[in-house]
mmCIF file of C-alpha atoms in Angstrom:
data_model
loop_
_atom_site.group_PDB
_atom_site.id
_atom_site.type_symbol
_atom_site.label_atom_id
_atom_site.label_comp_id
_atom_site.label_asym_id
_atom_site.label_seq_id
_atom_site.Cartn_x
_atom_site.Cartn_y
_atom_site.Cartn_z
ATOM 1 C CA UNK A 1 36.125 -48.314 -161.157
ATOM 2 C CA UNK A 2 35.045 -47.728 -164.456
ATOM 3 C CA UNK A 3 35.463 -44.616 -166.229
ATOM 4 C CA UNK A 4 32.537 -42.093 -166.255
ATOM 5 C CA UNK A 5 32.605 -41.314 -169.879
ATOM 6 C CA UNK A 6 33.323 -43.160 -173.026
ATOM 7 C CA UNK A 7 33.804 -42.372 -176.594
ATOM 8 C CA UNK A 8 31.023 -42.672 -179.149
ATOM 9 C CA UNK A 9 30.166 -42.999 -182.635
ATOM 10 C CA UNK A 10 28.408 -39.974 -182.994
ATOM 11 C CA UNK A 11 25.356 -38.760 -186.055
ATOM 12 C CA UNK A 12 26.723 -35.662 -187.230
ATOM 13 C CA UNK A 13 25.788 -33.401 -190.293
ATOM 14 C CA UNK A 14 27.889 -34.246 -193.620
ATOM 15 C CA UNK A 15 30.336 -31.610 -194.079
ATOM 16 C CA UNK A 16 28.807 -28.519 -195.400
ATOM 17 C CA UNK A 17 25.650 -29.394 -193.969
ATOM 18 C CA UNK A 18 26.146 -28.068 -190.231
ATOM 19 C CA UNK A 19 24.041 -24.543 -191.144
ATOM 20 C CA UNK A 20 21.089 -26.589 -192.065
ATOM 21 C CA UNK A 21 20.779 -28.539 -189.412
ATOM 22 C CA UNK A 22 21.443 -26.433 -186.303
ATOM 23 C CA UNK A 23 18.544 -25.793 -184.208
ATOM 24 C CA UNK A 24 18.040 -24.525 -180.647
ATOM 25 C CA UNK A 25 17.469 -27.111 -178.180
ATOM 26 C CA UNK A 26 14.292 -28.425 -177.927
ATOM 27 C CA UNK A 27 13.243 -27.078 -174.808
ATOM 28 C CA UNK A 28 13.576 -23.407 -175.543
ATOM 29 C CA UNK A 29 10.974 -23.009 -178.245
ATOM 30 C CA UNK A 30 7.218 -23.591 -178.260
ATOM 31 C CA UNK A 31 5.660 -25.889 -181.055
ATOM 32 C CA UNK A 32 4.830 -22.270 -182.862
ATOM 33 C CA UNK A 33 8.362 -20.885 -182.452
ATOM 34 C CA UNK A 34 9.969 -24.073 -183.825
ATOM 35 C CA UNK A 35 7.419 -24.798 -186.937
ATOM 36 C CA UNK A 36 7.951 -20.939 -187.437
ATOM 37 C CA UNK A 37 11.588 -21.245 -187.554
ATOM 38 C CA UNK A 38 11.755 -24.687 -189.576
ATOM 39 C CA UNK A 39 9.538 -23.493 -192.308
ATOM 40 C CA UNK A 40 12.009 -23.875 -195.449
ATOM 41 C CA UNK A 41 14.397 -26.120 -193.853
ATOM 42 C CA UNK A 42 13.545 -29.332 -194.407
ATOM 43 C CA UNK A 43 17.186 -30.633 -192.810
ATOM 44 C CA UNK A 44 16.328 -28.476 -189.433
ATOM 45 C CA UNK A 45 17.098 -30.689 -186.828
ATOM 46 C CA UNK A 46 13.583 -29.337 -185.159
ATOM 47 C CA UNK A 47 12.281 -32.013 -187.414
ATOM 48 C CA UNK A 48 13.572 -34.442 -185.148
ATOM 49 C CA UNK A 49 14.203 -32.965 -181.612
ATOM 50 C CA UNK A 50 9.848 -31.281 -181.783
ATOM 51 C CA UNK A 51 8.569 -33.732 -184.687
ATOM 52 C CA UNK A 52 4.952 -32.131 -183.743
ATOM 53 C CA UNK A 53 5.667 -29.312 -186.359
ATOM 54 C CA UNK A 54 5.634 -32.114 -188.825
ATOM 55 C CA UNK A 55 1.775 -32.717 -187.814
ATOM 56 C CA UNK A 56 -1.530 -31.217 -187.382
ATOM 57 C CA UNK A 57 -1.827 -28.359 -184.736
ATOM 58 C CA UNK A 58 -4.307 -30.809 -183.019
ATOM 59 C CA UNK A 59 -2.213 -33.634 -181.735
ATOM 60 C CA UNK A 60 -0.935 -33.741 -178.949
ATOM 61 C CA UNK A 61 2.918 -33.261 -178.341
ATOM 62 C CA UNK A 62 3.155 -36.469 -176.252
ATOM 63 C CA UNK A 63 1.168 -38.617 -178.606
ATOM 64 C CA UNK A 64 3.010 -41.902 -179.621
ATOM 65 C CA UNK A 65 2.448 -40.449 -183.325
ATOM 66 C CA UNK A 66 5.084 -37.323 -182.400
ATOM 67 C CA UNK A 67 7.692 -39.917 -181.536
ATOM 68 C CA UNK A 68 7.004 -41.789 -184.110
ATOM 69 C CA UNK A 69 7.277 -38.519 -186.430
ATOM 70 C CA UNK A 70 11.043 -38.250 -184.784
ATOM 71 C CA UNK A 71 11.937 -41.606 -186.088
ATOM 72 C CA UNK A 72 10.966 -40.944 -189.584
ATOM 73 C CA UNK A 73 12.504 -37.468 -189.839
ATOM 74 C CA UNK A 74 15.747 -38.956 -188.520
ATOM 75 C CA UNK A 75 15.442 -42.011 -191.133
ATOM 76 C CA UNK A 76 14.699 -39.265 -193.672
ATOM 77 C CA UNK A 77 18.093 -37.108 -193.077
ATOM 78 C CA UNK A 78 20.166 -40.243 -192.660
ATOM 79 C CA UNK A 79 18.676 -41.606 -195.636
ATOM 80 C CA UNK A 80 19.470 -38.403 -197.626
ATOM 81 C CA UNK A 81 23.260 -38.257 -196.337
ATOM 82 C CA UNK A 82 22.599 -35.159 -194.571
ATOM 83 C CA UNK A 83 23.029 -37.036 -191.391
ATOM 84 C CA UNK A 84 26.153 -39.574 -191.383
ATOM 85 C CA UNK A 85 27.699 -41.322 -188.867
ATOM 86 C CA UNK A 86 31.241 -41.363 -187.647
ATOM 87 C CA UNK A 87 33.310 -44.597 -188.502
ATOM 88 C CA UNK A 88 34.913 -44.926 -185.327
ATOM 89 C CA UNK A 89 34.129 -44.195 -181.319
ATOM 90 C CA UNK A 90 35.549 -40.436 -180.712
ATOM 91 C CA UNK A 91 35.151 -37.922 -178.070
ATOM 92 C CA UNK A 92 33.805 -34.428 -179.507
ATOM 93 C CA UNK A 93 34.909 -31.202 -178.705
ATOM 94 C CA UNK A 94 32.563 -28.192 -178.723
ATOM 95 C CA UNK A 95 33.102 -24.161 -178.096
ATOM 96 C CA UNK A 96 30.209 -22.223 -177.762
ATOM 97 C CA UNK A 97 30.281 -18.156 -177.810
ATOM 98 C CA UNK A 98 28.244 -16.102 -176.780
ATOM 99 C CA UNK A 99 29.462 -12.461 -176.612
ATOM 100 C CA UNK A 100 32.765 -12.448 -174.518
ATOM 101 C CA UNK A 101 31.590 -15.478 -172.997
ATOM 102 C CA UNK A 102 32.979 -18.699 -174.557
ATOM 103 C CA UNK A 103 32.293 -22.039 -173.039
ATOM 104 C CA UNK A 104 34.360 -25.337 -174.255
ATOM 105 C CA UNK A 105 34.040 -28.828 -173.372
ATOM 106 C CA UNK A 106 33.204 -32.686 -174.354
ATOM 107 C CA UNK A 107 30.573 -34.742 -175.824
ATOM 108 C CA UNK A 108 30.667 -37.960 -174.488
ATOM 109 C CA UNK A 109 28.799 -40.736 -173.700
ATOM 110 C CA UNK A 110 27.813 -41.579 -169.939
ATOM 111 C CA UNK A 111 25.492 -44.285 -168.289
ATOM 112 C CA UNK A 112 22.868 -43.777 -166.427
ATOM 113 C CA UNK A 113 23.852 -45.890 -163.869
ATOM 114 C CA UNK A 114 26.664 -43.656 -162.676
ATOM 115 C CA UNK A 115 24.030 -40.801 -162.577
ATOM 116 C CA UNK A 116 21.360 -43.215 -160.472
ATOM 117 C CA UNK A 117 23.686 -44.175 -157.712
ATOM 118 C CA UNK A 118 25.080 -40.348 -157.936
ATOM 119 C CA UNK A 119 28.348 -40.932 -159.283
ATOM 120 C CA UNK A 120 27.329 -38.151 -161.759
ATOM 121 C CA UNK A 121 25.934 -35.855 -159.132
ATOM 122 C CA UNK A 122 22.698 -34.127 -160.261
ATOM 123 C CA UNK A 123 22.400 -30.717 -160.304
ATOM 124 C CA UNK A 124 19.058 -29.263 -160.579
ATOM 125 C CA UNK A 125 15.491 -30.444 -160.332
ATOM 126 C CA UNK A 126 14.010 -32.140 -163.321
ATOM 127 C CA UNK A 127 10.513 -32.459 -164.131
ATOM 128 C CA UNK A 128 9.022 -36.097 -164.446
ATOM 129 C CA UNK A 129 6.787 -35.321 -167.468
ATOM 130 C CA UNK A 130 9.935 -34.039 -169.090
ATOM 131 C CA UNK A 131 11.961 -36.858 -168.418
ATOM 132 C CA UNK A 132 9.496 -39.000 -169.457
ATOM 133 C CA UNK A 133 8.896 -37.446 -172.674
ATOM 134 C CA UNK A 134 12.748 -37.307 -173.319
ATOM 135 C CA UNK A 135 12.881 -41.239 -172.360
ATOM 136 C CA UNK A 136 9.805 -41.703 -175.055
ATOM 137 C CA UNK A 137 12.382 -39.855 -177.643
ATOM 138 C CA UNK A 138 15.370 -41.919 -177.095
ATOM 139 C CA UNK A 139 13.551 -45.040 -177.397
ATOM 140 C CA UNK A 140 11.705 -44.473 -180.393
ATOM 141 C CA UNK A 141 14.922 -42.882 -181.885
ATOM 142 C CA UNK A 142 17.088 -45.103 -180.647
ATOM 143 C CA UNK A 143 19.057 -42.399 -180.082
ATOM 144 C CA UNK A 144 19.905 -39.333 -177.730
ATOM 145 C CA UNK A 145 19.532 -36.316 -179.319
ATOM 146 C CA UNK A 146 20.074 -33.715 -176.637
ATOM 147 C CA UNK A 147 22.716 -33.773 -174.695
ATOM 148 C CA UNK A 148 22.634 -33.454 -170.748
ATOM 149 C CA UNK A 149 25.237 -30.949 -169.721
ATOM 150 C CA UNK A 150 27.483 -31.236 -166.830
ATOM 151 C CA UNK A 151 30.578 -29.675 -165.150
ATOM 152 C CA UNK A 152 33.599 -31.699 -163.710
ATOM 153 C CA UNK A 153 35.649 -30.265 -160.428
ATOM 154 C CA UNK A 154 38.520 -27.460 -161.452
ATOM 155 C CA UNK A 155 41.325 -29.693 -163.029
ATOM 156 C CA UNK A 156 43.711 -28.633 -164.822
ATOM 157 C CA UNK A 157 44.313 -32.257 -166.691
ATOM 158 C CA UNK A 158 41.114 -32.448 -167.892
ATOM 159 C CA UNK A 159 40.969 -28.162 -168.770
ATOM 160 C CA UNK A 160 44.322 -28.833 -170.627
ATOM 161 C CA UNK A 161 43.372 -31.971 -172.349
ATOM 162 C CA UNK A 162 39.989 -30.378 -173.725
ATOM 163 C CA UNK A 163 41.987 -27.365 -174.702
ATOM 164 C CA UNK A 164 43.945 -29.598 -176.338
ATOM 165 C CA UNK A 165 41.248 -31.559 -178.500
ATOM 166 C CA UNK A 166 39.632 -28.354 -179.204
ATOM 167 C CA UNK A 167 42.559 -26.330 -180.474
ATOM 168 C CA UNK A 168 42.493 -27.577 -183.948
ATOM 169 C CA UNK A 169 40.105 -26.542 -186.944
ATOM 170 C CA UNK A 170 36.648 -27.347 -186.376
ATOM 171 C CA UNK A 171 34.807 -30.041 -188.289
ATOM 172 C CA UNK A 172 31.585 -27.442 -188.254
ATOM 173 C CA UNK A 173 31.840 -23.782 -187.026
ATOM 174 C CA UNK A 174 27.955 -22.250 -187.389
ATOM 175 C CA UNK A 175 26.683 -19.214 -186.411
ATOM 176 C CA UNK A 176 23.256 -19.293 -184.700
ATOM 177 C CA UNK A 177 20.789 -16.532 -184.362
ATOM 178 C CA UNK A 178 20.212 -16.762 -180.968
ATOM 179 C CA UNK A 179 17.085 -17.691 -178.441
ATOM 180 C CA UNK A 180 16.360 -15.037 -175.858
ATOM 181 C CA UNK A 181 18.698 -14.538 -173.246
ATOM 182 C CA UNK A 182 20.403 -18.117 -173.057
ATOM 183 C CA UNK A 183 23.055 -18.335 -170.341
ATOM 184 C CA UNK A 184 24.895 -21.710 -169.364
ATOM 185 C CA UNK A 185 24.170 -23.741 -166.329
ATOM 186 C CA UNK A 186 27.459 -23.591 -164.751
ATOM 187 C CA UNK A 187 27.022 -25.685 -161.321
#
């Protein structure tokens, strides 16, 4: 069979420019709490994952005109350099901390094929209306900008080969503020 994950060629922030562009995930802040936060930061990547703080109060955060917001901020940042895109496919390696917790792992790319016929096994219950609205973001960006996070069963290949890709110095190391009590989904 075909492998479950691939390498990419990934959008990342020009060197320098991680601080600017780190934002909590989408799905953690209301519109208020994200056009709060984004005020002064043009290169907040809020400007693409909830475009709707880019728009009148009034319309509606499913409108075709939010996507369609997404697209143009994401235009504007690649267009301004602050966004660039790596040469060749790679796998990424992230480490996140969080007090003494510190969680490491891969960002890859995965069909969703292997997820419909369960070869990725899903995990929790997702809401239609949210899938829907993350489907309307990926087409209009042509682009997924969110990742979908998922565990693998204990190996210790795969923990010693991620160890390995992550030992090195990191391309970006940013320090967020933090967004409530945020605690991984560990399945």
């Amino acid at each position: 069979p075909m492998s479950l994950i691939r390498p990419f060629r990934g959008l990342r922030p020009a060197p320098g420019r991680a601080s600017e562009v780190a934002a909590p995930p989408y799905d953690v802040l209301s519109s208020d709490e994200a056009r709060s936060r984004a005020t002064g930061k043009p290169w907040s990547f809020l400007h693409i994952s909830k475009p709707e703080i880019d728009l009148d109060r009034s319309v509606d955060i499913y409108s075709s005109e939010v996507y369609a917001k997404a697209a143009e901020n994401l235009k504007t940042m690649l267009d301004a350099g602050v966004l660039v895109r790596d040469d060749q496919p790679c796998y990424y390696a992230y480490r996140l901390t969080m007090g003494a917790h510190v969680q490491t792992g891969l960002v890859v790319a995965a069909n969703v094929a292997d997820y419909d016929s369960n070869r990725i096994r899903k995990h929790e219950f997702t809401r239609p209306d949210k899938e829907d609205d993350r489907v309307r973001q990926i087409e209009a960006l042509n682009a997924q900008t969110g990742p979908v996070l998922l565990a693998y069963p204990s190996s210790a290949t795969a923990d010693e080969l991620i160890a390995g890709i992550a030992s090195g110095e990191p391309a970006a190391d940013v320090t967020a503020d933090g967004v409530g009590d945020w605690r991984p989904d560990i399945v």
